[in-house]
Short mmCIF file of C-alpha atoms in Angstrom, two decimals:
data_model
loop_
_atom_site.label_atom_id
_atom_site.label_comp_id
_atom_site.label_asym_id
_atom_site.label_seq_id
_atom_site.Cartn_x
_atom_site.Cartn_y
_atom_site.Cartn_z
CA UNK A 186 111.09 101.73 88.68
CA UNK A 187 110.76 105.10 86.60
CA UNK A 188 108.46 104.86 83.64
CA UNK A 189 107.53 106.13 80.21
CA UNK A 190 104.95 107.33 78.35
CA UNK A 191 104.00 105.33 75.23
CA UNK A 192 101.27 105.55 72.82
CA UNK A 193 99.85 102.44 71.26
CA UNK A 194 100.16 98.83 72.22
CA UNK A 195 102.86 98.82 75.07
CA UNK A 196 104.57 94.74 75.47
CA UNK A 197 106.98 94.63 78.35
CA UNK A 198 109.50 92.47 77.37
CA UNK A 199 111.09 89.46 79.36
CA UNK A 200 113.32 86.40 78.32
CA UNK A 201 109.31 84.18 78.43
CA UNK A 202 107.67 87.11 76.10
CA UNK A 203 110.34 87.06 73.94
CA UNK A 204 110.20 83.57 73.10
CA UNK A 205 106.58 83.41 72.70
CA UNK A 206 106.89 86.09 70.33
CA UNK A 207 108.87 83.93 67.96
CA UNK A 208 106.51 80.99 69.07
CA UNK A 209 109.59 79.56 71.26
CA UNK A 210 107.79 78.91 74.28
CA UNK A 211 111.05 79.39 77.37
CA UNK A 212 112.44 76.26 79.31
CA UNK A 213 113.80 77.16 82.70
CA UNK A 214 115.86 74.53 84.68
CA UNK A 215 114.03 73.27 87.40
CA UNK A 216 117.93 71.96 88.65
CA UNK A 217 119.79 74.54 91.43
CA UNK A 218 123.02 75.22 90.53
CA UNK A 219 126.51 73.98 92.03
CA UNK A 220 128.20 75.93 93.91
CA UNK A 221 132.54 75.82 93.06
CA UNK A 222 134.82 75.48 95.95
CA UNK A 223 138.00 75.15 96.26
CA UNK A 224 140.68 72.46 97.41
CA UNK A 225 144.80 72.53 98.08
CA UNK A 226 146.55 69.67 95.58
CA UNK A 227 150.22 69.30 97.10
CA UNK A 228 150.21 73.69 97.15
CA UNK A 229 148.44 73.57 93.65
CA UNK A 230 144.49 75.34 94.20
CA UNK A 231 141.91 73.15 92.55
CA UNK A 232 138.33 73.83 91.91
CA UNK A 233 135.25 71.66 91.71
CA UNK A 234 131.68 71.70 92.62
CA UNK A 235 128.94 70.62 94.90
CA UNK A 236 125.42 70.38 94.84
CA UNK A 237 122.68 72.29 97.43
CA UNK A 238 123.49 69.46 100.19
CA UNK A 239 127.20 69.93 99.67
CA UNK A 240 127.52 66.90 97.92
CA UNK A 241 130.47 66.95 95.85
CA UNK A 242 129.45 66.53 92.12
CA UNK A 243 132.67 67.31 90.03
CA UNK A 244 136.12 66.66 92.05
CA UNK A 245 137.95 69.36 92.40
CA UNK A 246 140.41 69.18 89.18
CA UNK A 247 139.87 72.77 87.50
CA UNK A 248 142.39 75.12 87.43
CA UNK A 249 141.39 78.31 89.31
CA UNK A 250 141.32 79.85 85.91
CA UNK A 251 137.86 79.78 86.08
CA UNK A 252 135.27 82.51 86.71
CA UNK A 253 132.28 80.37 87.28
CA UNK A 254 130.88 80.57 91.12
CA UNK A 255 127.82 78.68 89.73
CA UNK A 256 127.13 76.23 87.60
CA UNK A 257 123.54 75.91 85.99
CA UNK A 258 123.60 74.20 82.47
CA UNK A 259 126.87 74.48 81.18
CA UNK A 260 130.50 76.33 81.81
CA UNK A 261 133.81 77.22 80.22
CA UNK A 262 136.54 75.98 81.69
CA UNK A 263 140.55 76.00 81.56
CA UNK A 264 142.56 72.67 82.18
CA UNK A 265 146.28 72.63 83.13
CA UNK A 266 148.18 69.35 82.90
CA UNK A 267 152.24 70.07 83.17
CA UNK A 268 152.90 72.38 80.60
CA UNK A 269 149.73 72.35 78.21
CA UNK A 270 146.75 73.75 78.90
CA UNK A 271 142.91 72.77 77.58
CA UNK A 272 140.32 74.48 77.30
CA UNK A 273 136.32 74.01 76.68
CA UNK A 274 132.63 73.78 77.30
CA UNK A 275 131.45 71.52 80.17
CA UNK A 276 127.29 70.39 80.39
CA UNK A 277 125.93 69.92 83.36
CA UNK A 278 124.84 65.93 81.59
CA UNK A 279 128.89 65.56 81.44
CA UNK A 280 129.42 66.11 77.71
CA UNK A 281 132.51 67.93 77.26
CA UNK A 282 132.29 70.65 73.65
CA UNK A 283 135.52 71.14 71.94
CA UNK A 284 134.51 74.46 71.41
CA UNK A 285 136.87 77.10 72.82
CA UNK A 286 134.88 79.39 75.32
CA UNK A 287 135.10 83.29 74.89
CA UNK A 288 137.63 84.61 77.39
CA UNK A 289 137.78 88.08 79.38
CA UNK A 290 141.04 88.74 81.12
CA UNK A 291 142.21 85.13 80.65
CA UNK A 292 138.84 83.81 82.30
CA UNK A 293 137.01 81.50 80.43
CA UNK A 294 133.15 82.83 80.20
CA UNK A 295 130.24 81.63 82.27
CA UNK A 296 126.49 81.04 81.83
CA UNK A 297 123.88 83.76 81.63
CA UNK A 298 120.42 82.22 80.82
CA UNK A 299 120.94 78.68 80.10
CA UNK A 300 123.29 80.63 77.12
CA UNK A 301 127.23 80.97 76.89
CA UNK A 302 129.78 82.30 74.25
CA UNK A 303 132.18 80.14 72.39
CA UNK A 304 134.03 80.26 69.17
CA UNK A 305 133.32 78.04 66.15
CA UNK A 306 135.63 76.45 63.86
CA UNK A 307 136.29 79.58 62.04
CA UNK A 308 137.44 81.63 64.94
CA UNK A 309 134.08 83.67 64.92
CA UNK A 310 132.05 83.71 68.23
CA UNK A 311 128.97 82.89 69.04
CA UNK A 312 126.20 81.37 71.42
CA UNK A 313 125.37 77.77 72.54
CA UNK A 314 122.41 76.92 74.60
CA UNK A 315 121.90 74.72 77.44
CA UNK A 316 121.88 71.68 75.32
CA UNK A 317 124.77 72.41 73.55
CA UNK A 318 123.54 73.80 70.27
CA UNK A 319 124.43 76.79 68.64
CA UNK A 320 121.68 79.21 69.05
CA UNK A 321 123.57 82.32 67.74
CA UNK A 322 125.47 80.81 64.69
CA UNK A 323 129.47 81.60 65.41
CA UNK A 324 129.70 84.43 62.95
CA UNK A 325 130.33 87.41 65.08
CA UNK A 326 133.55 89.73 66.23
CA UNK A 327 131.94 89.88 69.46
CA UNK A 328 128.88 89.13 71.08
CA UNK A 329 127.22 90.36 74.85
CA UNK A 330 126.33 87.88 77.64
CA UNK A 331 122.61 87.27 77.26
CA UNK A 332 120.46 89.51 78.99
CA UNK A 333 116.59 89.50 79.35
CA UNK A 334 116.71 87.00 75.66
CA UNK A 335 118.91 89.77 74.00
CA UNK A 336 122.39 90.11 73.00
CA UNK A 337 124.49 92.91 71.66
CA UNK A 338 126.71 91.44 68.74
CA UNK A 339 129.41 93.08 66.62
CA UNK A 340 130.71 91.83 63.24
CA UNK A 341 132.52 93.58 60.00
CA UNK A 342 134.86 95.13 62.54
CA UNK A 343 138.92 95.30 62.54
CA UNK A 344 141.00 93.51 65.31
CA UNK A 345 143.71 95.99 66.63
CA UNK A 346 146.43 94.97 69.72
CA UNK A 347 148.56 97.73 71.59
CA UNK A 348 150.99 95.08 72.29
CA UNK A 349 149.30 94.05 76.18
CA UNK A 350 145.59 94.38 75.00
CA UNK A 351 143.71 93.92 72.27
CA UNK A 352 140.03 96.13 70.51
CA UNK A 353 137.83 96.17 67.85
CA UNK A 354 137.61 99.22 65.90
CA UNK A 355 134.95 99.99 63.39
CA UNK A 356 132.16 97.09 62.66
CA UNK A 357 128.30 96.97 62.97
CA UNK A 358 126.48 96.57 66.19
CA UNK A 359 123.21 94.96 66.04
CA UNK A 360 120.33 93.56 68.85
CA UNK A 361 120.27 90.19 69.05
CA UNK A 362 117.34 87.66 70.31
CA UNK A 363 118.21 84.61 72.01
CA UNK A 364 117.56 82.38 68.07
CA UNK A 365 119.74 85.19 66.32
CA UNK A 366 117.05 86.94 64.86
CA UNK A 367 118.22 90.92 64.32
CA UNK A 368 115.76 93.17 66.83
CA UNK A 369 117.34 96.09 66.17
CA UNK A 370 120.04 96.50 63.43
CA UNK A 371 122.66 99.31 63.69
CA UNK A 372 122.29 99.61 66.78
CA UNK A 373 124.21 103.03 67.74
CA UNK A 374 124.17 102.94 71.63
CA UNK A 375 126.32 99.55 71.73
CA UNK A 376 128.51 102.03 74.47
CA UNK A 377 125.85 102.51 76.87
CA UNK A 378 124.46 100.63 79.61
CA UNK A 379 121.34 99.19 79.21
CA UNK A 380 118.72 97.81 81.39
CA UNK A 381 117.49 94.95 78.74
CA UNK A 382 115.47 93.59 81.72
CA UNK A 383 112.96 97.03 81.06
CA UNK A 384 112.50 96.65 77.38
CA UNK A 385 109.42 97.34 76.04
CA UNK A 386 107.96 97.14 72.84
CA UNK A 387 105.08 99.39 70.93
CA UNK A 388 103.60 99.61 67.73
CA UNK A 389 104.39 103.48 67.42
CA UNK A 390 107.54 105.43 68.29
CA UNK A 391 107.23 106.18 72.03
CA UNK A 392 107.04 109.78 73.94
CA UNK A 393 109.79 109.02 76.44
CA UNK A 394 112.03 110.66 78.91
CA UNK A 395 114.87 110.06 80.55
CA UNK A 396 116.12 107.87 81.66
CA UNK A 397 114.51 105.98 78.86
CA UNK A 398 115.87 105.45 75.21
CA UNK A 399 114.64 104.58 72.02
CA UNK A 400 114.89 102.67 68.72
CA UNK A 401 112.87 100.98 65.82
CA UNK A 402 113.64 97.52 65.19
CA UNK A 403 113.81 95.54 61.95
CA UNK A 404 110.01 94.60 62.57
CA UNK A 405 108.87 98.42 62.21
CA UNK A 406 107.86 98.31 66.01
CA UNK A 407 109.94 100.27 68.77
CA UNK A 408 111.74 99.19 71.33
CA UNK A 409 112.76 101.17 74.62
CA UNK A 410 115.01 100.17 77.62
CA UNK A 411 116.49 102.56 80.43
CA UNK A 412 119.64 103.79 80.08
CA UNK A 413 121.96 102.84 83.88
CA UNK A 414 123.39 105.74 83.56
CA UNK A 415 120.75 108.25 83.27
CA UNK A 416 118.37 106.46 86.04
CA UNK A 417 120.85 106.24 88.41
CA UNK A 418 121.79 110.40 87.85
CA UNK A 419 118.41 110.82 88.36
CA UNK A 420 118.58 108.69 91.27
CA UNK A 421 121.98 110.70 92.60
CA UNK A 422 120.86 114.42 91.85
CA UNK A 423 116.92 114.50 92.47
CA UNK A 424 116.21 111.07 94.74
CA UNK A 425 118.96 110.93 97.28
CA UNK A 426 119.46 114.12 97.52
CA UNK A 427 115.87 115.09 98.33
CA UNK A 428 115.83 112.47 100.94
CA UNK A 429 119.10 113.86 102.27
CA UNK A 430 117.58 117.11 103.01
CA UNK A 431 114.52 116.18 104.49
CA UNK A 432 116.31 113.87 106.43
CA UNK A 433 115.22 110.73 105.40
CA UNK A 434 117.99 109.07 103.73
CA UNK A 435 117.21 105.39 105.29
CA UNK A 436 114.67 104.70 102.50
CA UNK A 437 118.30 104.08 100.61
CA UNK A 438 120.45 102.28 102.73
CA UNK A 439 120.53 98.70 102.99
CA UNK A 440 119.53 96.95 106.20
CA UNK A 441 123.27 96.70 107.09
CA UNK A 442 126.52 98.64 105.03
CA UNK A 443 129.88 97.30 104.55
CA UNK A 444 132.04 99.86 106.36
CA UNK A 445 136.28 99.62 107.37
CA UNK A 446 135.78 95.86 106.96
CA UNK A 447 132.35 95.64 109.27
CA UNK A 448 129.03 95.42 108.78
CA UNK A 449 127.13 98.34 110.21
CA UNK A 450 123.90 99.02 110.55
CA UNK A 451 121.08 102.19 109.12
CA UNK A 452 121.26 104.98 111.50
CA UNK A 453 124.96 104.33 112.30
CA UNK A 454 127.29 107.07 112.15
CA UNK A 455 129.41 106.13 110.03
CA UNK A 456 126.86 106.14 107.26
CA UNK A 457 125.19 109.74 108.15
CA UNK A 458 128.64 111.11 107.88
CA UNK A 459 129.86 109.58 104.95
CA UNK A 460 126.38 110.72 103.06
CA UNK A 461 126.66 114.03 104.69
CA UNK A 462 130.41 114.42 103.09
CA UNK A 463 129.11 113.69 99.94
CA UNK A 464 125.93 116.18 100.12
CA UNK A 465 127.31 119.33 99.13
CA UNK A 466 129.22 117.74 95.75
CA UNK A 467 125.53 116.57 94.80
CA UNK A 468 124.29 119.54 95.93
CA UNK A 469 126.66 121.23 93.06
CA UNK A 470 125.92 118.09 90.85
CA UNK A 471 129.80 117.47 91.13
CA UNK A 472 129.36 114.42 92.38
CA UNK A 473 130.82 111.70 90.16
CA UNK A 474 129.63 107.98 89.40
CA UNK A 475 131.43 105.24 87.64
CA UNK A 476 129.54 101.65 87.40
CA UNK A 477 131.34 99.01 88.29
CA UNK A 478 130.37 94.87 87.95
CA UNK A 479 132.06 94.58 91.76
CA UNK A 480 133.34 95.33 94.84
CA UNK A 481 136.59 94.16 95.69
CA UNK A 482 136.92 95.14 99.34
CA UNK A 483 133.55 93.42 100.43
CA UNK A 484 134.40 90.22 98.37
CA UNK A 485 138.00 90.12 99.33
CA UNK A 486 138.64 86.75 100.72
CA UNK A 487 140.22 88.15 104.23
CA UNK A 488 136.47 89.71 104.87
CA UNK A 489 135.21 86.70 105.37
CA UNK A 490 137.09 85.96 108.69
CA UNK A 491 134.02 87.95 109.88
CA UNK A 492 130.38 86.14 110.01
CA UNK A 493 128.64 89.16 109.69
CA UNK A 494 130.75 89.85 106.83
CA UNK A 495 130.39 86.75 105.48
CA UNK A 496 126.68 86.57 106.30
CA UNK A 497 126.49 90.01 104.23
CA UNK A 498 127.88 89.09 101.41
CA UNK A 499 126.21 85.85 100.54
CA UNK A 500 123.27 88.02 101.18
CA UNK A 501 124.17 90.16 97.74
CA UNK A 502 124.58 87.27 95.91
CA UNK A 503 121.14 87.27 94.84
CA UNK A 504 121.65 90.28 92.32
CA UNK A 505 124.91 88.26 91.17
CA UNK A 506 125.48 86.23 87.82
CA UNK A 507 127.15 82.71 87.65
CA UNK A 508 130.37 84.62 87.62
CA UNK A 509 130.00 86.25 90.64
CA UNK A 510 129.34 89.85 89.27
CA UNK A 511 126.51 91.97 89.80
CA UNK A 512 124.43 92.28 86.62
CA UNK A 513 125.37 95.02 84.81
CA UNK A 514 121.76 95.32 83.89
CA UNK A 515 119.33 94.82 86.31
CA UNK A 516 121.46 95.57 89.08
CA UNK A 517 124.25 97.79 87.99
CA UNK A 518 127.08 99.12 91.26
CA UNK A 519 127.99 102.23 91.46
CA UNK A 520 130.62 103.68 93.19
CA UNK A 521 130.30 107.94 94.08
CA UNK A 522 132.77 110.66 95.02
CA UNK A 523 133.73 113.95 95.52
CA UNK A 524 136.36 114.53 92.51
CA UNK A 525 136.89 117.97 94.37
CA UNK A 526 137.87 115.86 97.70
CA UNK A 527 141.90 115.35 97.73
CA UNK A 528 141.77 112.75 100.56
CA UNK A 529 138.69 111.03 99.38
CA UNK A 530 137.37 110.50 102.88
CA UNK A 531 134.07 108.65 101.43
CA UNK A 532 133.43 106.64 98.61
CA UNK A 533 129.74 105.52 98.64
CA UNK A 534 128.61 102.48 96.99
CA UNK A 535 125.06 101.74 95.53
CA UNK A 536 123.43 98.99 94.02
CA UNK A 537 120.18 98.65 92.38
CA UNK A 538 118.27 95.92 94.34
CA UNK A 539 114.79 95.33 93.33
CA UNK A 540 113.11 98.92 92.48
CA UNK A 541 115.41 101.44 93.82
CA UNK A 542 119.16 102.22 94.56
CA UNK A 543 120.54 101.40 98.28
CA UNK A 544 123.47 102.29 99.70
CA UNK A 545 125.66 99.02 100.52
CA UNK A 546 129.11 100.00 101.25
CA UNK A 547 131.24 102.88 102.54
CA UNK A 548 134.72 103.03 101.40
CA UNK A 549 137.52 105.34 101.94
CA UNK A 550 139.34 104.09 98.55
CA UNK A 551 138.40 104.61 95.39
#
């Protein structure tokens, strides 16, 4: 990972330090998560889950309205019965919360850190904690999943609806910690993705670069994080392409590459000529990049007729959230073309694993 310089005291920041900085010491779950699955009910899909050993622990009786894969502390959920529908937060302990979970796309929202977002009585939206409790008081227009201990919330803003869809306009954005203390009010980068999971923290404002960005909290200290989009240009236009001309791309490809519905692996091809497509674009920095949170020709269901397939995709679940979704944070996807390329013969996917970009997936659609 790329880093900056900093003067003073330099605190990297995770989900434990930020706790103990507001003397919360962090509880983790010892508990592995269930795992949903899915059942037929007379041509009706049902969804439950089971345990590590399979053990079925909730019968399958959830609508597939659901976007939980996993199921840690606590999930949203959606309930048909006949012609009504029901709707809530479901603990892990069985309790079932009246409150109505914040929905995306008609999906009812999912854990992220023992944390998820539900509205209160008043319609306002906020966060509850693995127990149940509100630990962002429902007050908000909008608020982010929890990342690293941090969330991005939104309030004084106006509700507008173009009839299919519906956006705030206007408002405040502020940096939340996980007890709803302000980090960083007015926050003016609420468009831009964020690596939370890189904050850092200094007593004076820091000398940084990109891809790193800047801003003084409500505590007079400064805060930086990396900005996605800026790493992974750097990434694009100095990294790969270096490697690319000294031959020595493999450093960035995965150990095996979704390709035409296979699995193929470095040194194939198929990869050397979809990368060398792509060179001269970077080359000219026309390359373009657009980060996505997944990939729906390697997670289509009719991939996993294959066992490599299958084997390859269950081995990417590891940078996924309890929705399924790579991180947008910590391991943001992004999918590269040629915009100068009519046919689009490659589309190149990477995804930030553990300190670098790899290539995962060639794709001829875009």
């Amino acid at each position: 990972m790329r880093c900056c310089a900093v003067a003073g005291l330099v605190t990297v920041l995770s989900a434990t330090s930020l706790a103990a900085l507001e003397n919360h010491p962090a509880d983790h779950s010892a508990n592995q998560p269930w795992i949903a699955f899915a059942e037929d009910d007379n041509g009706e899909t049902r969804v439950g889950f089971k345990d590590a050993h399979g053990n079925v622990t909730i019968e399958p009786h959830f609508s597939p309205m659901i976007s939980a894969v996993a199921f840690s502390d606590l999930i949203g959920f959606i309930e048909f019965d006949g012609k009504s529908a029901k709707s809530g937060i479901l603990l892990k302990d069985g309790r079932e919360l009246p409150y109505k979970p914040f929905l995306f796309d008609a999906l009812p929202d999912c854990e992220h850190e023992g944390y998820i977002r539900a509205y209160g009585e008043e319609g306002m939206l906020g966060m509850l904690d693995r127990d149940g409790q509100w630990a962002i008081a429902p007050r908000y227009n909008h608020l982010g999943i929890m990342e690293n201990g941090t969330s991005l919330a939104l309030s004084g803003a106006t509700r507008y609806s173009d009839g299919e869809h519906s956006y705030w306009s206007g408002g405040k954005h502020q940096l939340l910690d996980q007890h709803g203390n302000v980090l960083i009010d007015d926050f003016y980068d609420a468009g831009i993705s964020i690596n939370w999971h890189s904050l850092r923290k200094t007593e004076s404002e820091p000398d940084i670069q990109a891809p790193w960005r800047s801003w003084q909290g409500t505590d007079g200290y400064f805060y930086s994080a990396i900005d996605n989009d800026r790493d992974f240009g750097q990434f694009l236009f100095d990294d790969l392409l270096q490697a690319t001309l000294q031959n020595d791309q493999n450093n960035f490809i995965a150990d095996g590459v979704w390709c035409e519905g296979a699995v193929v692996k470095v040194g194939s091809a198929k990869i050397r000529d979809a990368v060398k497509h792509l060179e001269s674009a970077i080359k000219r920095r026309r390359a373009q990049f657009r980060q996505v949170r997944e990939f729906d020709p390697l997670f289509a269901a009719d991939t996993h007729d294959n066992p490599a397939t299958k084997a390859y995709t269950e081995s990417l679940r590891h940078y996924s959230d309890n929705c399924g979704l790579f991180s947008a944070s910590n391991h943001p996807l992004y999918r590269v073309y040629d915009p100068d390329d009519p046919h689009q013969h490659a589309i190149l996917w990477f995804l930030r694993m553990d300190d670098t970009y790899k290539l995962i997936a060639v794709s001829d659609k875009r």
